[in-house]
Amino acid sequence: MTRTLILPAEIHSREFDARLLHGIIALQRGWRVIVGSKALINRAIWRMPRGIYLCQTITHKRVPLLKLLRRLGFVAFGWDEEGLIYLNREVYLMRRVSVETLSLLSSVITWGPQGAEDVVHRSRALGLLPMALGNPRFDLLRPELRSLYADEVAAIRAACGRFVLINTNFSSLNPVISIHDLKPRTTSAKHPPTEDERTQFADMQKHRSEVLKHFQEDLPRFVALHPETQFVLRAHPGENEAMWRDVFAQSPNVKVVREGSSIPWLIAADALLHNNCTTAVEAAIIGLPPICYCPVVSLRDESALPNPISHRAYDLEQLAEAMNKSVTGSLTLGATQLGVLTQYVSATSGPLACDRIMDHLEGITVPAPNRLSRCVAASFGALRQIFKSSRRGHITDRYMAKVFPPLSSEDVEERSNQIAEALQLTAKIQVRQTMQNVFELSLTA
């Protein structure tokens, strides 16, 4: 029987190319593949073919879905899509890692060795050892796949010329939709935060607020000091970009954009300015040394990855110096910075993360469920879908519309074949839309 792999994506610009890449690798191995919007796949999961399901968060909010999946006869493996950048182990486990969720997964995969070392503090008691196999999103940064972005890079350079990229990561303070209604602050009542953890998190949020204030006040002055330099600002997908348009309303050499993945923008850029942003890691892998503007210093309130692998600039003069070095190609990453990167990110060389993950998944068996249990679960799933689909103006639906716009099968087929071409496949990918923003992939000779 053909094995089925279901790969949901929450944020289209951040994850969907990686899901298609992962799906194409699975197709080559003989799997049936379904990709699409996480919210819509989850609603219709009761009527999808049984198989292996990717759970891309491991907070306690996944528990009801995972219990339904188990009753339906699915096997779920998981990783934390946002498990690369976090304050420290204690706060990360408090906010993002639920023991009950882990207990419903067949396996858990991390971005790198450090993530595995941290998650195992919750999973060890379950006999579940995290595997540092990497993430398909970073496969797309590998030299052998960058040709995928050649046309986009050329279009960006034609539109913007040479430019300096500013990436922001303030979605908790400048949300496109209030995350207080979307994301839990703790993993479950079984693991309530300690007073120290609450204090750490509050201090971190205060620190991020101070950094944001400096970005809002300092960067307009900085770009004004460099009128001959073109700047492009890309906010985190969960941020409200309207705020940044207001901040730079009087800055003619700044473009605020949202289009597409961050990868072609990083390839096209002469420099990257950020603070605590995942794109710093992407830039470092690509070979663009990131620059961190650190107007407020608080190492206790700083994540251990994006800023430490960057060149720090503590004032606008240092920022200008680092930017000029990057533009002229004289900025490099040191051995210490590369060592930190290796500790947090696996599969930047050798086999792709997709292949490592598929090697693991091919050893998983999907057992046949109890027929009565599956029938009852399917009935519950149908009622759940009707309820969720009948809501009007619900916050989840408004958020989904912002981060995963409507796609056609032609859109997905075109992008899939671009990825297949980058992989140097001779076979073509066919795409069949099964419902809104949900697609089944198949190979043709």
GROMACS .gro file of C-alpha atoms in nm:
model
  445
    1MET     CA    1   0.000   0.000   0.000
    2THR     CA    2   0.130   0.347  -0.088
    3ARG     CA    3   0.226   0.538   0.223
    4THR     CA    4   0.078   0.884   0.270
    5LEU     CA    5   0.261   1.190   0.407
    6ILE     CA    6   0.062   1.496   0.511
    7LEU     CA    7   0.262   1.819   0.536
    8PRO     CA    8   0.070   2.123   0.668
    9ALA     CA    9   0.215   2.476   0.655
   10GLU     CA   10   0.101   2.766   0.872
   11ILE     CA   11   0.272   3.064   0.703
   12HIS     CA   12   0.291   3.039   0.326
   13SER     CA   13   0.592   3.264   0.267
   14ARG     CA   14   0.791   3.098   0.545
   15GLU     CA   15   0.715   2.729   0.504
   16PHE     CA   16   0.536   2.634   0.184
   17ASP     CA   17   0.841   2.601  -0.044
   18ALA     CA   18   0.996   2.375   0.219
   19ARG     CA   19   0.681   2.160   0.233
   20LEU     CA   20   0.687   2.125  -0.145
   21LEU     CA   21   1.055   2.028  -0.138
   22HIS     CA   22   0.989   1.773   0.137
   23GLY     CA   23   0.690   1.641  -0.057
   24ILE     CA   24   0.887   1.601  -0.379
   25ILE     CA   25   1.160   1.408  -0.198
   26ALA     CA   26   0.886   1.182  -0.057
   27LEU     CA   27   0.728   1.138  -0.402
   28GLN     CA   28   1.062   1.012  -0.534
   29ARG     CA   29   1.051   0.744  -0.265
   30GLY     CA   30   0.704   0.631  -0.368
   31TRP     CA   31   0.491   0.816  -0.112
   32ARG     CA   32   0.157   0.985  -0.163
   33VAL     CA   33   0.184   1.350  -0.055
   34ILE     CA   34  -0.071   1.608   0.062
   35VAL     CA   35   0.036   1.967   0.134
   36GLY     CA   36  -0.143   2.290   0.215
   37SER     CA   37  -0.278   2.525   0.479
   38LYS     CA   38  -0.240   2.384   0.829
   39ALA     CA   39  -0.574   2.518   0.948
   40LEU     CA   40  -0.765   2.376   0.651
   41ILE     CA   41  -0.588   2.039   0.653
   42ASN     CA   42  -0.660   2.004   1.024
   43ARG     CA   43  -1.029   2.074   0.972
   44ALA     CA   44  -1.062   1.811   0.699
   45ILE     CA   45  -0.821   1.554   0.840
   46TRP     CA   46  -1.106   1.316   0.923
   47ARG     CA   47  -1.167   1.248   0.553
   48MET     CA   48  -0.805   1.229   0.437
   49PRO     CA   49  -0.619   0.904   0.367
   50ARG     CA   50  -0.452   0.757   0.673
   51GLY     CA   51  -0.081   0.813   0.691
   52ILE     CA   52   0.195   1.004   0.866
   53TYR     CA   53   0.115   1.358   0.971
   54LEU     CA   54   0.359   1.641   1.044
   55CYS     CA   55   0.269   1.826   1.365
   56GLN     CA   56   0.468   2.148   1.336
   57THR     CA   57   0.418   2.272   1.692
   58ILE     CA   58   0.453   2.082   2.019
   59THR     CA   59   0.257   2.309   2.254
   60HIS     CA   60  -0.041   2.182   2.451
   61LYS     CA   61  -0.281   2.330   2.195
   62ARG     CA   62  -0.203   2.036   1.962
   63VAL     CA   63  -0.335   1.775   2.209
   64PRO     CA   64  -0.701   1.760   2.090
   65LEU     CA   65  -0.596   1.727   1.725
   66LEU     CA   66  -0.334   1.464   1.802
   67LYS     CA   67  -0.587   1.259   2.000
   68LEU     CA   68  -0.825   1.277   1.703
   69LEU     CA   69  -0.547   1.174   1.466
   70ARG     CA   70  -0.465   0.873   1.679
   71ARG     CA   71  -0.830   0.759   1.685
   72LEU     CA   72  -0.845   0.805   1.308
   73GLY     CA   73  -0.542   0.579   1.265
   74PHE     CA   74  -0.276   0.836   1.178
   75VAL     CA   75   0.078   0.842   1.311
   76ALA     CA   76   0.210   1.190   1.394
   77PHE     CA   77   0.569   1.304   1.416
   78GLY     CA   78   0.658   1.655   1.518
   79TRP     CA   79   0.892   1.946   1.533
   80ASP     CA   80   0.865   2.304   1.651
   81GLU     CA   81   0.863   2.541   1.356
   82GLU     CA   82   0.953   2.820   1.596
   83GLY     CA   83   1.195   2.611   1.801
   84LEU     CA   84   1.512   2.770   1.666
   85ILE     CA   85   1.506   3.113   1.832
   86TYR     CA   86   1.420   3.126   2.202
   87LEU     CA   87   1.539   3.292   2.520
   88ASN     CA   88   1.669   2.991   2.710
   89ARG     CA   89   1.581   2.631   2.788
   90GLU     CA   90   1.355   2.708   3.085
   91VAL     CA   91   1.140   2.967   2.908
   92TYR     CA   92   1.132   2.759   2.589
   93LEU     CA   93   1.008   2.447   2.766
   94MET     CA   94   0.756   2.657   2.959
   95ARG     CA   95   0.607   2.814   2.648
   96ARG     CA   96   0.653   2.567   2.363
   97VAL     CA   97   0.703   2.205   2.476
   98SER     CA   98   0.417   2.002   2.623
   99VAL     CA   99   0.475   1.656   2.771
  100GLU     CA  100   0.120   1.555   2.679
  101THR     CA  101   0.178   1.657   2.317
  102LEU     CA  102   0.509   1.470   2.306
  103SER     CA  103   0.333   1.159   2.441
  104LEU     CA  104   0.109   1.158   2.131
  105LEU     CA  105   0.398   1.176   1.881
  106SER     CA  106   0.592   0.886   1.735
  107SER     CA  107   0.907   1.099   1.722
  108VAL     CA  108   1.027   1.456   1.756
  109ILE     CA  109   1.279   1.628   1.529
  110THR     CA  110   1.480   1.939   1.615
  111TRP     CA  111   1.663   2.203   1.412
  112GLY     CA  112   1.996   2.103   1.563
  113PRO     CA  113   2.186   1.950   1.855
  114GLN     CA  114   2.101   2.228   2.102
  115GLY     CA  115   1.729   2.189   2.041
  116ALA     CA  116   1.754   1.814   2.098
  117GLU     CA  117   1.950   1.872   2.418
  118ASP     CA  118   1.679   2.107   2.545
  119VAL     CA  119   1.367   1.911   2.440
  120VAL     CA  120   1.498   1.587   2.590
  121HIS     CA  121   1.445   1.741   2.935
  122ARG     CA  122   1.071   1.697   2.869
  123SER     CA  123   1.073   1.391   2.645
  124ARG     CA  124   1.318   1.158   2.820
  125ALA     CA  125   1.059   1.032   3.069
  126LEU     CA  126   0.846   0.921   2.772
  127GLY     CA  127   1.133   0.725   2.618
  128LEU     CA  128   1.132   0.975   2.331
  129LEU     CA  129   1.477   1.094   2.224
  130PRO     CA  130   1.474   1.401   1.996
  131MET     CA  131   1.661   1.368   1.667
  132ALA     CA  132   1.864   1.664   1.541
  133LEU     CA  133   1.789   1.611   1.171
  134GLY     CA  134   1.747   1.975   1.069
  135ASN     CA  135   1.457   2.146   0.896
  136PRO     CA  136   1.363   2.144   0.524
  137ARG     CA  137   1.339   2.524   0.531
  138PHE     CA  138   1.717   2.540   0.552
  139ASP     CA  139   1.761   2.288   0.270
  140LEU     CA  140   1.643   2.568   0.043
  141LEU     CA  141   1.948   2.773   0.146
  142ARG     CA  142   2.191   2.510   0.022
  143PRO     CA  143   2.400   2.607  -0.288
  144GLU     CA  144   2.255   2.319  -0.490
  145LEU     CA  145   1.902   2.462  -0.454
  146ARG     CA  146   1.959   2.836  -0.481
  147SER     CA  147   1.892   2.827  -0.856
  148LEU     CA  148   1.526   2.797  -0.752
  149TYR     CA  149   1.535   3.166  -0.665
  150ALA     CA  150   1.732   3.294  -0.966
  151ASP     CA  151   1.434   3.460  -1.137
  152GLU     CA  152   1.308   3.615  -0.812
  153VAL     CA  153   1.656   3.746  -0.727
  154ALA     CA  154   1.688   3.898  -1.075
  155ALA     CA  155   1.345   4.062  -1.043
  156ILE     CA  156   1.429   4.200  -0.699
  157ARG     CA  157   1.758   4.347  -0.822
  158ALA     CA  158   1.585   4.495  -1.125
  159ALA     CA  159   1.327   4.662  -0.899
  160CYS     CA  160   1.553   4.765  -0.611
  161GLY     CA  161   1.907   4.775  -0.746
  162ARG     CA  162   2.165   4.725  -0.475
  163PHE     CA  163   2.012   4.747  -0.131
  164VAL     CA  164   2.052   4.683   0.240
  165LEU     CA  165   1.788   4.454   0.394
  166ILE     CA  166   1.634   4.531   0.733
  167ASN     CA  167   1.444   4.239   0.884
  168THR     CA  168   1.236   4.284   1.198
  169ASN     CA  169   1.105   4.029   1.447
  170PHE     CA  170   0.856   4.203   1.677
  171SER     CA  171   0.540   4.002   1.617
  172SER     CA  172   0.467   3.978   1.991
  173LEU     CA  173   0.471   4.359   2.016
  174ASN     CA  174   0.347   4.458   1.671
  175PRO     CA  175   0.112   4.171   1.577
  176VAL     CA  176  -0.085   4.153   1.256
  177ILE     CA  177  -0.349   3.981   1.471
  178SER     CA  178  -0.320   3.974   1.851
  179ILE     CA  179  -0.113   3.667   1.937
  180HIS     CA  180  -0.253   3.665   2.290
  181ASP     CA  181  -0.556   3.496   2.136
  182LEU     CA  182  -0.349   3.267   1.915
  183LYS     CA  183  -0.050   3.139   2.108
  184PRO     CA  184  -0.027   2.997   2.458
  185ARG     CA  185   0.200   3.147   2.716
  186THR     CA  186   0.253   2.813   2.891
  187THR     CA  187   0.260   2.458   2.765
  188SER     CA  188  -0.007   2.321   3.001
  189ALA     CA  189  -0.148   2.336   3.350
  190LYS     CA  190   0.067   2.032   3.427
  191HIS     CA  191   0.378   2.246   3.390
  192PRO     CA  192   0.291   2.590   3.525
  193PRO     CA  193   0.571   2.847   3.503
  194THR     CA  194   0.773   2.918   3.812
  195GLU     CA  195   0.797   3.272   3.942
  196ASP     CA  196   1.150   3.293   3.803
  197GLU     CA  197   1.030   3.181   3.460
  198ARG     CA  198   0.749   3.437   3.467
  199THR     CA  199   1.000   3.704   3.564
  200GLN     CA  200   1.241   3.599   3.289
  201PHE     CA  201   0.968   3.614   3.027
  202ALA     CA  202   0.843   3.954   3.148
  203ASP     CA  203   1.199   4.091   3.147
  204MET     CA  204   1.253   3.959   2.795
  205GLN     CA  205   0.935   4.126   2.671
  206LYS     CA  206   1.043   4.453   2.835
  207HIS     CA  207   1.381   4.424   2.665
  208ARG     CA  208   1.219   4.358   2.327
  209SER     CA  209   0.995   4.662   2.379
  210GLU     CA  210   1.303   4.879   2.436
  211VAL     CA  211   1.472   4.739   2.125
  212LEU     CA  212   1.159   4.805   1.919
  213LYS     CA  213   1.144   5.164   2.042
  214HIS     CA  214   1.504   5.218   1.929
  215PHE     CA  215   1.433   5.062   1.590
  216GLN     CA  216   1.140   5.299   1.547
  217GLU     CA  217   1.340   5.605   1.652
  218ASP     CA  218   1.697   5.530   1.541
  219LEU     CA  219   1.656   5.367   1.201
  220PRO     CA  220   1.477   5.661   1.033
  221ARG     CA  221   1.772   5.878   1.144
  222PHE     CA  222   2.017   5.614   1.019
  223VAL     CA  223   1.867   5.584   0.671
  224ALA     CA  224   1.855   5.964   0.648
  225LEU     CA  225   2.234   5.969   0.707
  226HIS     CA  226   2.276   5.739   0.404
  227PRO     CA  227   2.051   5.891   0.137
  228GLU     CA  228   2.239   5.721  -0.148
  229THR     CA  229   2.174   5.374  -0.005
  230GLN     CA  230   1.852   5.191  -0.083
  231PHE     CA  231   1.699   5.006   0.214
  232VAL     CA  232   1.431   4.737   0.206
  233LEU     CA  233   1.244   4.653   0.527
  234ARG     CA  234   1.072   4.316   0.561
  235ALA     CA  235   0.875   4.258   0.878
  236HIS     CA  236   0.812   3.916   1.033
  237PRO     CA  237   0.509   3.751   0.867
  238GLY     CA  238   0.319   3.786   1.195
  239GLU     CA  239   0.388   4.160   1.222
  240ASN     CA  240   0.170   4.450   1.119
  241GLU     CA  241   0.373   4.610   0.840
  242ALA     CA  242   0.153   4.923   0.847
  243MET     CA  243   0.340   5.038   1.157
  244TRP     CA  244   0.670   5.027   0.967
  245ARG     CA  245   0.521   5.217   0.674
  246ASP     CA  246   0.431   5.491   0.920
  247VAL     CA  247   0.779   5.485   1.078
  248PHE     CA  248   0.948   5.531   0.739
  249ALA     CA  249   0.684   5.754   0.581
  250GLN     CA  250   0.942   6.036   0.546
  251SER     CA  251   1.224   5.807   0.426
  252PRO     CA  252   1.229   5.802   0.043
  253ASN     CA  253   1.515   5.549   0.034
  254VAL     CA  254   1.322   5.284   0.228
  255LYS     CA  255   1.080   5.030   0.079
  256VAL     CA  256   0.859   4.829   0.311
  257VAL     CA  257   0.772   4.501   0.139
  258ARG     CA  258   0.599   4.173   0.220
  259GLU     CA  259   0.627   3.978  -0.105
  260GLY     CA  260   0.744   3.620  -0.113
  261SER     CA  261   0.999   3.424   0.083
  262SER     CA  262   1.287   3.590   0.266
  263ILE     CA  263   1.543   3.376   0.081
  264PRO     CA  264   1.563   3.562  -0.255
  265TRP     CA  265   1.575   3.892  -0.068
  266LEU     CA  266   1.872   3.768   0.135
  267ILE     CA  267   2.050   3.642  -0.176
  268ALA     CA  268   1.994   3.975  -0.350
  269ALA     CA  269   2.093   4.196  -0.054
  270ASP     CA  270   2.432   4.359   0.010
  271ALA     CA  271   2.381   4.353   0.388
  272LEU     CA  272   2.132   4.236   0.650
  273LEU     CA  273   2.042   4.441   0.958
  274HIS     CA  274   1.832   4.276   1.230
  275ASN     CA  275   1.788   4.208   1.599
  276ASN     CA  276   1.700   3.858   1.717
  277CYS     CA  277   1.566   3.744   1.380
  278THR     CA  278   1.568   3.400   1.219
  279THR     CA  279   1.677   3.556   0.891
  280ALA     CA  280   2.017   3.614   1.051
  281VAL     CA  281   2.060   3.238   1.062
  282GLU     CA  282   1.945   3.206   0.701
  283ALA     CA  283   2.185   3.481   0.596
  284ALA     CA  284   2.477   3.315   0.774
  285ILE     CA  285   2.406   2.986   0.594
  286ILE     CA  286   2.383   3.165   0.260
  287GLY     CA  287   2.713   3.342   0.328
  288LEU     CA  288   2.585   3.693   0.401
  289PRO     CA  289   2.727   3.784   0.746
  290PRO     CA  290   2.436   3.931   0.945
  291ILE     CA  291   2.461   4.259   1.137
  292CYS     CA  292   2.276   4.295   1.467
  293TYR     CA  293   2.183   4.643   1.581
  294CYS     CA  294   2.201   4.623   1.962
  295PRO     CA  295   2.098   4.964   2.099
  296VAL     CA  296   2.003   4.801   2.430
  297VAL     CA  297   2.223   4.529   2.576
  298SER     CA  298   2.084   4.261   2.806
  299LEU     CA  299   2.246   3.922   2.751
  300ARG     CA  300   2.006   3.762   2.999
  301ASP     CA  301   1.714   3.872   2.781
  302GLU     CA  302   1.872   3.776   2.449
  303SER     CA  303   1.828   3.452   2.258
  304ALA     CA  304   2.140   3.244   2.220
  305LEU     CA  305   2.145   3.216   1.841
  306PRO     CA  306   2.072   3.504   1.600
  307ASN     CA  307   2.258   3.786   1.772
  308PRO     CA  308   2.569   3.586   1.876
  309ILE     CA  309   2.629   3.472   1.516
  310SER     CA  310   2.606   3.833   1.397
  311HIS     CA  311   2.837   4.133   1.396
  312ARG     CA  312   2.708   4.353   1.676
  313ALA     CA  313   2.664   4.727   1.631
  314TYR     CA  314   2.586   4.918   1.951
  315ASP     CA  315   2.531   5.260   1.795
  316LEU     CA  316   2.463   5.412   1.455
  317GLU     CA  317   2.830   5.476   1.385
  318GLN     CA  318   2.916   5.108   1.436
  319LEU     CA  319   2.611   5.013   1.233
  320ALA     CA  320   2.732   5.223   0.941
  321GLU     CA  321   3.081   5.073   0.964
  322ALA     CA  322   2.951   4.715   0.959
  323MET     CA  323   2.707   4.793   0.678
  324ASN     CA  324   2.983   4.942   0.462
  325LYS     CA  325   3.203   4.637   0.520
  326SER     CA  326   2.921   4.407   0.418
  327VAL     CA  327   2.847   4.610   0.105
  328THR     CA  328   3.214   4.589   0.002
  329GLY     CA  329   3.236   4.218   0.084
  330SER     CA  330   3.489   4.251   0.365
  331LEU     CA  331   3.263   4.131   0.648
  332THR     CA  332   3.315   3.767   0.750
  333LEU     CA  333   3.196   3.522   1.014
  334GLY     CA  334   3.451   3.408   1.272
  335ALA     CA  335   3.513   3.056   1.398
  336THR     CA  336   3.318   3.123   1.720
  337GLN     CA  337   3.014   3.243   1.527
  338LEU     CA  338   3.026   2.941   1.295
  339GLY     CA  339   3.057   2.713   1.599
  340VAL     CA  340   2.738   2.856   1.748
  341LEU     CA  341   2.561   2.807   1.416
  342THR     CA  342   2.664   2.441   1.400
  343GLN     CA  343   2.540   2.382   1.755
  344TYR     CA  344   2.191   2.504   1.666
  345VAL     CA  345   2.149   2.398   1.302
  346SER     CA  346   2.195   2.050   1.151
  347ALA     CA  347   2.211   1.945   0.785
  348THR     CA  348   2.381   2.252   0.638
  349SER     CA  349   2.600   2.007   0.442
  350GLY     CA  350   2.581   1.641   0.346
  351PRO     CA  351   2.237   1.481   0.296
  352LEU     CA  352   1.944   1.721   0.291
  353ALA     CA  353   1.731   1.745   0.604
  354CYS     CA  354   1.443   1.618   0.387
  355ASP     CA  355   1.633   1.299   0.309
  356ARG     CA  356   1.738   1.249   0.671
  357ILE     CA  357   1.377   1.292   0.783
  358MET     CA  358   1.243   1.057   0.515
  359ASP     CA  359   1.501   0.792   0.611
  360HIS     CA  360   1.350   0.807   0.959
  361LEU     CA  361   0.985   0.812   0.846
  362GLU     CA  362   1.033   0.507   0.625
  363GLY     CA  363   1.093   0.304   0.940
  364ILE     CA  364   0.754   0.401   1.088
  365THR     CA  365   0.457   0.166   1.052
  366VAL     CA  366   0.102   0.300   1.042
  367PRO     CA  367  -0.114   0.040   1.223
  368ALA     CA  368  -0.473  -0.026   1.120
  369PRO     CA  369  -0.716   0.144   1.360
  370ASN     CA  370  -1.018  -0.008   1.527
  371ARG     CA  371  -1.300   0.037   1.271
  372LEU     CA  372  -1.558   0.148   1.524
  373SER     CA  373  -1.316   0.391   1.685
  374ARG     CA  374  -1.228   0.536   1.345
  375CYS     CA  375  -1.595   0.571   1.249
  376VAL     CA  376  -1.676   0.757   1.571
  377ALA     CA  377  -1.367   0.976   1.533
  378ALA     CA  378  -1.457   1.056   1.171
  379SER     CA  379  -1.808   1.162   1.277
  380PHE     CA  380  -1.661   1.387   1.543
  381GLY     CA  381  -1.413   1.528   1.289
  382ALA     CA  382  -1.694   1.605   1.045
  383LEU     CA  383  -1.889   1.794   1.312
  384ARG     CA  384  -1.571   1.976   1.412
  385GLN     CA  385  -1.513   2.085   1.052
  386ILE     CA  386  -1.871   2.208   1.016
  387PHE     CA  387  -1.841   2.410   1.335
  388LYS     CA  388  -1.506   2.566   1.247
  389SER     CA  389  -1.610   2.639   0.889
  390SER     CA  390  -1.936   2.804   0.996
  391ARG     CA  391  -1.771   3.070   1.211
  392ARG     CA  392  -1.761   3.422   1.074
  393GLY     CA  393  -1.478   3.661   1.153
  394HIS     CA  394  -1.307   3.426   1.396
  395ILE     CA  395  -0.955   3.533   1.488
  396THR     CA  396  -0.799   3.213   1.350
  397ASP     CA  397  -0.963   3.267   1.013
  398ARG     CA  398  -0.853   3.630   1.000
  399TYR     CA  399  -0.498   3.525   1.087
  400MET     CA  400  -0.505   3.246   0.827
  401ALA     CA  401  -0.613   3.489   0.556
  402LYS     CA  402  -0.314   3.709   0.639
  403VAL     CA  403  -0.048   3.438   0.639
  404PHE     CA  404  -0.175   3.188   0.381
  405PRO     CA  405  -0.344   3.356   0.081
  406PRO     CA  406  -0.552   3.156  -0.167
  407LEU     CA  407  -0.354   2.937  -0.410
  408SER     CA  408  -0.458   2.755  -0.725
  409SER     CA  409  -0.340   2.413  -0.838
  410GLU     CA  410  -0.161   2.591  -1.125
  411ASP     CA  411   0.031   2.807  -0.875
  412VAL     CA  412   0.140   2.504  -0.677
  413GLU     CA  413   0.221   2.295  -0.983
  414GLU     CA  414   0.440   2.569  -1.129
  415ARG     CA  415   0.632   2.614  -0.804
  416SER     CA  416   0.664   2.238  -0.754
  417ASN     CA  417   0.819   2.194  -1.096
  418GLN     CA  418   1.060   2.479  -1.034
  419ILE     CA  419   1.175   2.294  -0.721
  420ALA     CA  420   1.195   1.966  -0.916
  421GLU     CA  421   1.408   2.138  -1.179
  422ALA     CA  422   1.641   2.274  -0.909
  423LEU     CA  423   1.672   1.913  -0.784
  424GLN     CA  424   1.756   1.814  -1.144
  425LEU     CA  425   1.463   1.575  -1.167
  426THR     CA  426   1.348   1.461  -1.510
  427ALA     CA  427   0.998   1.372  -1.387
  428LYS     CA  428   0.727   1.636  -1.367
  429ILE     CA  429   0.503   1.715  -1.071
  430GLN     CA  430   0.127   1.714  -1.112
  431VAL     CA  431  -0.096   1.887  -0.858
  432ARG     CA  432  -0.461   1.820  -0.782
  433GLN     CA  433  -0.651   2.058  -0.556
  434THR     CA  434  -0.865   1.860  -0.313
  435MET     CA  435  -1.014   2.161  -0.133
  436GLN     CA  436  -0.929   2.526  -0.076
  437ASN     CA  437  -0.551   2.557  -0.022
  438VAL     CA  438  -0.503   2.179   0.009
  439PHE     CA  439  -0.325   1.988  -0.269
  440GLU     CA  440  -0.217   1.636  -0.358
  441LEU     CA  441   0.116   1.599  -0.539
  442SER     CA  442   0.204   1.321  -0.782
  443LEU     CA  443   0.492   1.235  -1.020
  444THR     CA  444   0.462   1.186  -1.394
  445ALA     CA  445   0.725   1.037  -1.623
   0.00000   0.00000   0.00000
